[in-house]
mmCIF file of C-alpha atoms and ligand atoms in Angstrom:
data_model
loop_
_atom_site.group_PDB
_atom_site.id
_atom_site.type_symbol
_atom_site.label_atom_id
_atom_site.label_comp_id
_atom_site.label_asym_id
_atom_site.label_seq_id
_atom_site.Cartn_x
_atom_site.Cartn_y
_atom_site.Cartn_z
ATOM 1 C CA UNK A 1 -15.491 -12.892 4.527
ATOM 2 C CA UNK A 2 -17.535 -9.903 6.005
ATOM 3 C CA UNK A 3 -16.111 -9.851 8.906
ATOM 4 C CA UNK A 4 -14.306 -6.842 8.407
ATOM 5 C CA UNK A 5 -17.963 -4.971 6.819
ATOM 6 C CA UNK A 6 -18.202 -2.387 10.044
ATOM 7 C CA UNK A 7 -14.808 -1.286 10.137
ATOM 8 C CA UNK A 8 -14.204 2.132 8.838
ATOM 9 C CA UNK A 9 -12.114 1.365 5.242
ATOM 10 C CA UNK A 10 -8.692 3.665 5.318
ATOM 11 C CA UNK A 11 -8.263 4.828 1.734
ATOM 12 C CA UNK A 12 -4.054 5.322 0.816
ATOM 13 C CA UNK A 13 -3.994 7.960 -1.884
ATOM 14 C CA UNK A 14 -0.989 6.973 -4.230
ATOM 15 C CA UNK A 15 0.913 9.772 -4.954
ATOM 16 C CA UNK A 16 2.704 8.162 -7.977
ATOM 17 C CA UNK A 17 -0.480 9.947 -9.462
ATOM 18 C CA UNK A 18 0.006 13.076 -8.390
ATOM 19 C CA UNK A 19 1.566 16.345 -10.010
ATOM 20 C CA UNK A 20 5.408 15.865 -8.955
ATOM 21 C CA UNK A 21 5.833 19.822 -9.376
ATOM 22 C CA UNK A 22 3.054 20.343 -6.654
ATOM 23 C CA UNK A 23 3.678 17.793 -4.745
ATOM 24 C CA UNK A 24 3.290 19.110 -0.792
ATOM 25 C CA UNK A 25 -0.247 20.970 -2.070
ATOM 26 C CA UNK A 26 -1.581 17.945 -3.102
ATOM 27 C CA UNK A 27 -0.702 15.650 -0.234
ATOM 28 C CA UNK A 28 -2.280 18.653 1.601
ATOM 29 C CA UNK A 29 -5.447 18.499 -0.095
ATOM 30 C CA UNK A 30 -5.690 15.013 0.257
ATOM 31 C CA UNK A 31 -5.466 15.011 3.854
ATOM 32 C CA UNK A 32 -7.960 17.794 4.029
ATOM 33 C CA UNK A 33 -10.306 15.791 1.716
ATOM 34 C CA UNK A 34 -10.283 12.753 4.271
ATOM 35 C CA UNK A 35 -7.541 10.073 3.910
ATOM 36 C CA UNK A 36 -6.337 7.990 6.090
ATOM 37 C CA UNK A 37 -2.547 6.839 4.543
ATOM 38 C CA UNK A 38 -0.180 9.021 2.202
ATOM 39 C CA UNK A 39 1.087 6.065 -0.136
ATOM 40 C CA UNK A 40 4.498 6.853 -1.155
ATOM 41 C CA UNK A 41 5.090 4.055 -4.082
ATOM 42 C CA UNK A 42 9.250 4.469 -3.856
ATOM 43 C CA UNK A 43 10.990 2.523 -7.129
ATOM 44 C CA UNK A 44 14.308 1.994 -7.714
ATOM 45 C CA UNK A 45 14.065 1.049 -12.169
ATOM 46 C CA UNK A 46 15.366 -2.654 -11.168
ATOM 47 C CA UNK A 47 12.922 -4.388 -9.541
ATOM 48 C CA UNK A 48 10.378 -2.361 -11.191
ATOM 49 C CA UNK A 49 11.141 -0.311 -14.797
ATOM 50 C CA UNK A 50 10.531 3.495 -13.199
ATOM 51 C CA UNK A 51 12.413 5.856 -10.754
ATOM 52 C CA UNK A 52 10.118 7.659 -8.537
ATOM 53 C CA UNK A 53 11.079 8.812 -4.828
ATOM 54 C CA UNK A 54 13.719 8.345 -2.581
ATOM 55 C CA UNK A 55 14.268 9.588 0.928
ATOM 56 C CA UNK A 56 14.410 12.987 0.594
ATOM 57 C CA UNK A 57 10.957 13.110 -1.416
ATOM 58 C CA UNK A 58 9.720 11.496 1.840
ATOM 59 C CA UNK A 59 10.677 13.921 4.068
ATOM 60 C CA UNK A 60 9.534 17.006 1.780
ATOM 61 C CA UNK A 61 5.705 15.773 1.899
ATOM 62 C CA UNK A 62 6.670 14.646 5.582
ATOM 63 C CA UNK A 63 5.755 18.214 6.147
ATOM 64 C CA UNK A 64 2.740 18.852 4.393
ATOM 65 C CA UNK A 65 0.384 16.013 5.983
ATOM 66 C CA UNK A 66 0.074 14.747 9.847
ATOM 67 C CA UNK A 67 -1.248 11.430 8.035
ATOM 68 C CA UNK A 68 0.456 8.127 8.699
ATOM 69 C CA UNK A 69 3.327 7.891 5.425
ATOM 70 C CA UNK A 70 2.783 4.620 3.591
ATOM 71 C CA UNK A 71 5.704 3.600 2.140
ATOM 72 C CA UNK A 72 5.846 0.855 -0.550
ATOM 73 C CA UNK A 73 9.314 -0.224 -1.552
ATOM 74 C CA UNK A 74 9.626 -1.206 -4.892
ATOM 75 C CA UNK A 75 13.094 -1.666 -4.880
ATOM 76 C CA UNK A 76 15.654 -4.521 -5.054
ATOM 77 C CA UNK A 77 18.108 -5.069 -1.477
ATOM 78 C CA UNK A 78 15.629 -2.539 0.615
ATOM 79 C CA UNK A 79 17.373 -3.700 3.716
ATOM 80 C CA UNK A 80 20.145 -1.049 2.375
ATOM 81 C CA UNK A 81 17.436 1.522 2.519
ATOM 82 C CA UNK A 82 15.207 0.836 5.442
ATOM 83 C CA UNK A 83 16.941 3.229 7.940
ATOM 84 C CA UNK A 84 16.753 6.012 5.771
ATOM 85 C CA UNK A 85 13.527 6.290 4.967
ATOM 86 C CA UNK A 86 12.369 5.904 8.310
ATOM 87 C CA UNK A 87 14.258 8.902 9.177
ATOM 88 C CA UNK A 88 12.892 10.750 6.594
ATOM 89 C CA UNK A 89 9.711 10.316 8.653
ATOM 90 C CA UNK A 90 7.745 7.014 7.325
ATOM 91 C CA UNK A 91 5.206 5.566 9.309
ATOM 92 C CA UNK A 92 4.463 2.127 7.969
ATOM 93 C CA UNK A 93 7.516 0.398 5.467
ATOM 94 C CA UNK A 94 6.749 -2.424 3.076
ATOM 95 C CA UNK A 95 8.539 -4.316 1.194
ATOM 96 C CA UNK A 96 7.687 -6.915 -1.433
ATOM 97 C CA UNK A 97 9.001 -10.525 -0.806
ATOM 98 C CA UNK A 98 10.104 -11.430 -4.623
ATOM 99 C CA UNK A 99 13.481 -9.360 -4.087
ATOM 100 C CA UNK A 100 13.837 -10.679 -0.149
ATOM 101 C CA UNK A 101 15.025 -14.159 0.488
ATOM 102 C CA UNK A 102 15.411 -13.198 4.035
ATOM 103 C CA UNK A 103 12.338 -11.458 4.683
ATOM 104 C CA UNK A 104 12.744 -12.075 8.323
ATOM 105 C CA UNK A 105 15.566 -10.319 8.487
ATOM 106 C CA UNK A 106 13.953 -7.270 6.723
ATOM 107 C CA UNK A 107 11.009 -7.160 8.768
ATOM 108 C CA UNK A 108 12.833 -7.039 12.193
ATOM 109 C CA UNK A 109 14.820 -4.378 10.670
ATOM 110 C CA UNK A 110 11.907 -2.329 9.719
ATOM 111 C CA UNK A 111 10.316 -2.804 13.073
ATOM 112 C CA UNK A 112 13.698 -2.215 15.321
ATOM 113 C CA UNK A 113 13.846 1.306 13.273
ATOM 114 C CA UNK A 114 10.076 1.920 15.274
ATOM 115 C CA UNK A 115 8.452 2.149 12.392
ATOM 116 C CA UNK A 116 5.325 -0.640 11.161
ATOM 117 C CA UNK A 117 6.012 -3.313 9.175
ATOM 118 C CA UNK A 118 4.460 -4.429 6.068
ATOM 119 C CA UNK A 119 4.814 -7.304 3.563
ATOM 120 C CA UNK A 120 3.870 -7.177 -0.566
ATOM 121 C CA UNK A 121 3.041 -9.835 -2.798
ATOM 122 C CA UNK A 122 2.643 -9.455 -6.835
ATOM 123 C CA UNK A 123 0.052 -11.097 -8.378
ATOM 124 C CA UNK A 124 1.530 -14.220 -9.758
ATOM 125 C CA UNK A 125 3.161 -14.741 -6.420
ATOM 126 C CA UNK A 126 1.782 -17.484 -4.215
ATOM 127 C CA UNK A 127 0.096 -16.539 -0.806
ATOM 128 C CA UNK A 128 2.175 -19.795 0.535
ATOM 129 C CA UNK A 129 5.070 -16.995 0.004
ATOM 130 C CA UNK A 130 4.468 -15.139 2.791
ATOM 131 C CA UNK A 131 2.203 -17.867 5.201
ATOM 132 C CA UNK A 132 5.410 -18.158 7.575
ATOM 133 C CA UNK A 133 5.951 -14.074 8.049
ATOM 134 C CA UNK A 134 2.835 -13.192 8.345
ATOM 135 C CA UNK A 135 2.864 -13.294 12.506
ATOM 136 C CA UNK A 136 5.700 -10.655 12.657
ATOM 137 C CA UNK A 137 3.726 -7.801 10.186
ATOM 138 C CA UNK A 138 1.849 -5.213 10.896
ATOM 139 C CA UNK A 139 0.399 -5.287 7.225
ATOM 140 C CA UNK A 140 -0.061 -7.293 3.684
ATOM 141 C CA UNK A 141 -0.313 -4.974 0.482
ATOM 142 C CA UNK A 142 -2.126 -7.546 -1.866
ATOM 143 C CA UNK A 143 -1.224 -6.229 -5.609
ATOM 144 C CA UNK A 144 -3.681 -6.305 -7.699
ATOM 145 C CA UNK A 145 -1.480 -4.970 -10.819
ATOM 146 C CA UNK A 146 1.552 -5.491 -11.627
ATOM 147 C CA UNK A 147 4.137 -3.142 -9.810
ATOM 148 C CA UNK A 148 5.517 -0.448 -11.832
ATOM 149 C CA UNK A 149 2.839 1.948 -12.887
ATOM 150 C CA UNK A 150 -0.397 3.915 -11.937
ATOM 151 C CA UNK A 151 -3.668 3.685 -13.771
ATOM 152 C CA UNK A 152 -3.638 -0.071 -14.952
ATOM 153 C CA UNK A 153 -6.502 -2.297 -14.992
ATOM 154 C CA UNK A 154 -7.490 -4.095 -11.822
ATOM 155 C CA UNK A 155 -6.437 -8.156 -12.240
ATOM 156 C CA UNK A 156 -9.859 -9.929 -11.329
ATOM 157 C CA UNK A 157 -7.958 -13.222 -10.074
ATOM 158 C CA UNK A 158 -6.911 -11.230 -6.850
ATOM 159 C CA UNK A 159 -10.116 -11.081 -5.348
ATOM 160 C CA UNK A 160 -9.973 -14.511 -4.611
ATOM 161 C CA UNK A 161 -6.784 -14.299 -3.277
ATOM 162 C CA UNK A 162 -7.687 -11.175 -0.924
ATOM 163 C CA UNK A 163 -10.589 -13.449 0.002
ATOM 164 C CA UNK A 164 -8.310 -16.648 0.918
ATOM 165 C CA UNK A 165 -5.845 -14.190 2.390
ATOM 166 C CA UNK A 166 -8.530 -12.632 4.580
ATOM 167 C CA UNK A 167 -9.890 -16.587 5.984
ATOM 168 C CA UNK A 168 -6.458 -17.064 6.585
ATOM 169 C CA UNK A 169 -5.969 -13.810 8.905
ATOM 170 C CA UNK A 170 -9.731 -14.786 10.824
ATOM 171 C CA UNK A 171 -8.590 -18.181 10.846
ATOM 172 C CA UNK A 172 -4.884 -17.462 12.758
ATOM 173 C CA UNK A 173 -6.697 -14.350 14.525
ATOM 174 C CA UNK A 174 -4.194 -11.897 13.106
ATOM 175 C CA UNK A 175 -5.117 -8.557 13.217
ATOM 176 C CA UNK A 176 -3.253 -7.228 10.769
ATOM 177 C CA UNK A 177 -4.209 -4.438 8.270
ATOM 178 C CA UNK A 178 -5.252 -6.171 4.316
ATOM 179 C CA UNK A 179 -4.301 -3.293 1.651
ATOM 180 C CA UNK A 180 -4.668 -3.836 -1.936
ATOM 181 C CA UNK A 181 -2.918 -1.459 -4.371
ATOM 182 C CA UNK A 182 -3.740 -1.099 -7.874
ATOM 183 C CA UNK A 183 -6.520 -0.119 -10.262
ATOM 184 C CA UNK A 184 -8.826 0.924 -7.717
ATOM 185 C CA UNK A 185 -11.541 2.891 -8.572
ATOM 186 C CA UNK A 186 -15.710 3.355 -7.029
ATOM 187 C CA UNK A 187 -16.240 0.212 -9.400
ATOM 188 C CA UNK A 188 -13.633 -2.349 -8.230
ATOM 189 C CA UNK A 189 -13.131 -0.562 -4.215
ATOM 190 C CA UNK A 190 -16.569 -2.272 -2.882
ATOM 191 C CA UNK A 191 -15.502 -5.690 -4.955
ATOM 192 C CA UNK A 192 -12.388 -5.733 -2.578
ATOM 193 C CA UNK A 193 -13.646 -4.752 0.807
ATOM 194 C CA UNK A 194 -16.327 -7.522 0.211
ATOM 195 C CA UNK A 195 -13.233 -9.935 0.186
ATOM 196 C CA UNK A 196 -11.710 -8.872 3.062
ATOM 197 C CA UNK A 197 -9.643 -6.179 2.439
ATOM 198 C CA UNK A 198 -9.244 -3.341 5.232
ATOM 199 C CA UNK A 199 -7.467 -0.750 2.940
ATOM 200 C CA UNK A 200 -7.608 0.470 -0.373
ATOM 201 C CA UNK A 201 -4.542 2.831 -2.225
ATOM 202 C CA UNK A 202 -5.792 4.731 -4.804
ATOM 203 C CA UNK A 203 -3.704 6.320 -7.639
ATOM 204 C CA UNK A 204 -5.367 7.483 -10.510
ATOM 205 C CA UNK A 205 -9.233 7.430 -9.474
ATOM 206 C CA UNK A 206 -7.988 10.283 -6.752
ATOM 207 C CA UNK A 207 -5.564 11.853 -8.567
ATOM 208 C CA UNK A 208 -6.492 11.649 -12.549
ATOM 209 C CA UNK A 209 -10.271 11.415 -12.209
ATOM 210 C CA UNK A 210 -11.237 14.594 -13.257
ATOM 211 C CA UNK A 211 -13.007 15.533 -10.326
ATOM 212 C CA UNK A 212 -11.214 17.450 -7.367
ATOM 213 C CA UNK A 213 -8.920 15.269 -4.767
ATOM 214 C CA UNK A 214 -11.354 15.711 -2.287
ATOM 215 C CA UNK A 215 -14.811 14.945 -4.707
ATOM 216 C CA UNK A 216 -12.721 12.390 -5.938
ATOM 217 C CA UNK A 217 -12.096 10.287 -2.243
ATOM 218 C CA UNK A 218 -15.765 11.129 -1.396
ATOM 219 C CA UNK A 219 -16.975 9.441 -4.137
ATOM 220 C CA UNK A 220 -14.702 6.515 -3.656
ATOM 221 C CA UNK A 221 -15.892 6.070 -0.103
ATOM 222 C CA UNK A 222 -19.698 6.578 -0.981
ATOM 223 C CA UNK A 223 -19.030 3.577 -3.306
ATOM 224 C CA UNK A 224 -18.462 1.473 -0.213
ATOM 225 C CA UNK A 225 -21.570 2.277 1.306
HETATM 226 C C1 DX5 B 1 1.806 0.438 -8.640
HETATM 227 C C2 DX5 B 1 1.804 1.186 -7.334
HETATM 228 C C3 DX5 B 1 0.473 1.703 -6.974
HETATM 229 C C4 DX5 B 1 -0.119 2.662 -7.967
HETATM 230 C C5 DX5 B 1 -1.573 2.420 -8.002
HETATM 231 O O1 DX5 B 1 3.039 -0.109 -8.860
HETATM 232 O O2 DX5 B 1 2.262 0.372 -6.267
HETATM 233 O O3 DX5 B 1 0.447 2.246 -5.655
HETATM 234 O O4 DX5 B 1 0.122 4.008 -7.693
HETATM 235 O O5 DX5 B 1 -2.099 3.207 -8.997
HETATM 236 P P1 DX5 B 1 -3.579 3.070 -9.511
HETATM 237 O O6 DX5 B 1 -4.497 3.275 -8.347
HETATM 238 O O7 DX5 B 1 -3.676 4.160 -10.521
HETATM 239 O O8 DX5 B 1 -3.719 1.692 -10.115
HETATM 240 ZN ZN1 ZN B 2 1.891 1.113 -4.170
#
């Protein structure tokens, strides 16, 4: 459950957060501050209620950060989508399994593009969902809301999934990056690493804090001391 204690914790700002008008500034001001991930929550108001980015937001902030671009696709039929946004300059592309019956098929598509590879889960969905793909990703975004919105409360019941999801990876010896996205804050960020989890996204406790961007992931990392 520890085993992952003296690794250095990436933290994904979400930009969903964010001020949409000043968008390149604050991506800018988060990479100053310290992240390690831009997380680009993309949603398409089907498989999720909003409409947030789509490829051409991804290659304006493309040019305000040299940070990895963490794209989460909220978004029903992504395969349709997949070569555009990694030409609008993601890094890492994930896509949630409840709209993909043929996640294999997605995730050699994401990965023949060049880009990494990364599968979601909701929290009502069943880890036994993804047990067969996990081999061909380069990452698992745990949710720990439900997809849709910034600023909700953390769901308790996933840290035991991050934890069985974590003895799962030691157990197969698969390296692969453990994010969890939603309701992260200094209170709930240290509960999750002590599952397992490798890296956090962070929407409104960088963004909406109060503090500055870069007060705001300093004090988030300090809480994982
Ligand atoms: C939720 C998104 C998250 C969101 C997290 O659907 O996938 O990335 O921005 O926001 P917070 O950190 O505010 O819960
Ligand atoms: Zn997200």
């Amino acid at each position: 459950m520890t085993a992952m204690t003296n690794t250095k914790i990436k933290i994904a700002p979400s930009i969903l957060s964010a001020d949409f008008a000043r968008l390149g500034e604050q991506v800018a001001e988060a990479t100053k501050a310290g992240a390690d991930l831009i997380h680009v929550d993309v949603m398409d108001g089907h498989f999720v209620p909003q409409i947030t980015f789509g490829e051409l937001a991804v290659a304006a902030i493309r040019k305000y950060t040299t940070l990895p671009l963490d794209v989460h696709l909220m978004i029903e039929s992504p395969e349709d989508q997949i070569a555009q946004f990694a030409k609008a300059g993601a890094d890492i592309i994930t896509v949630h399994i409840e709209p993909c019956p043929h996640i294999h098929r997605v995730i050699q598509l994401i990965k023949n593009t060049g880009v990494k590879a990364g599968i979601s889960i909701n929290p009502a969905t069943s880890l036994s969902m993804i047990d067969e793909i996990l081999p061909e990703v380069d990452l698992v975004l745990v949710m720990s809301v439900n997809p849709g919105f910034g600023g909700q409360t953390f769901i308790e019941s996933t840290l035991d999934k991050i934890a069985r999801l974590r003895a799962e990876l030691d157990k197969r010896k698969l390296n692969i990056e453990l994010e969890v996205d939603g309701g992260i804050n200094v209170k709930t960020a240290p509960r999750v690493v002590k599952c397992g989890a490798t890296a956090l996204v962070a929407g409104a406790a960088i963004f909406n804090s109060g503090d500055s961007i870069d007060q705001a992931i300093k004090k988030l990392r300090q809480s994982l001391v």
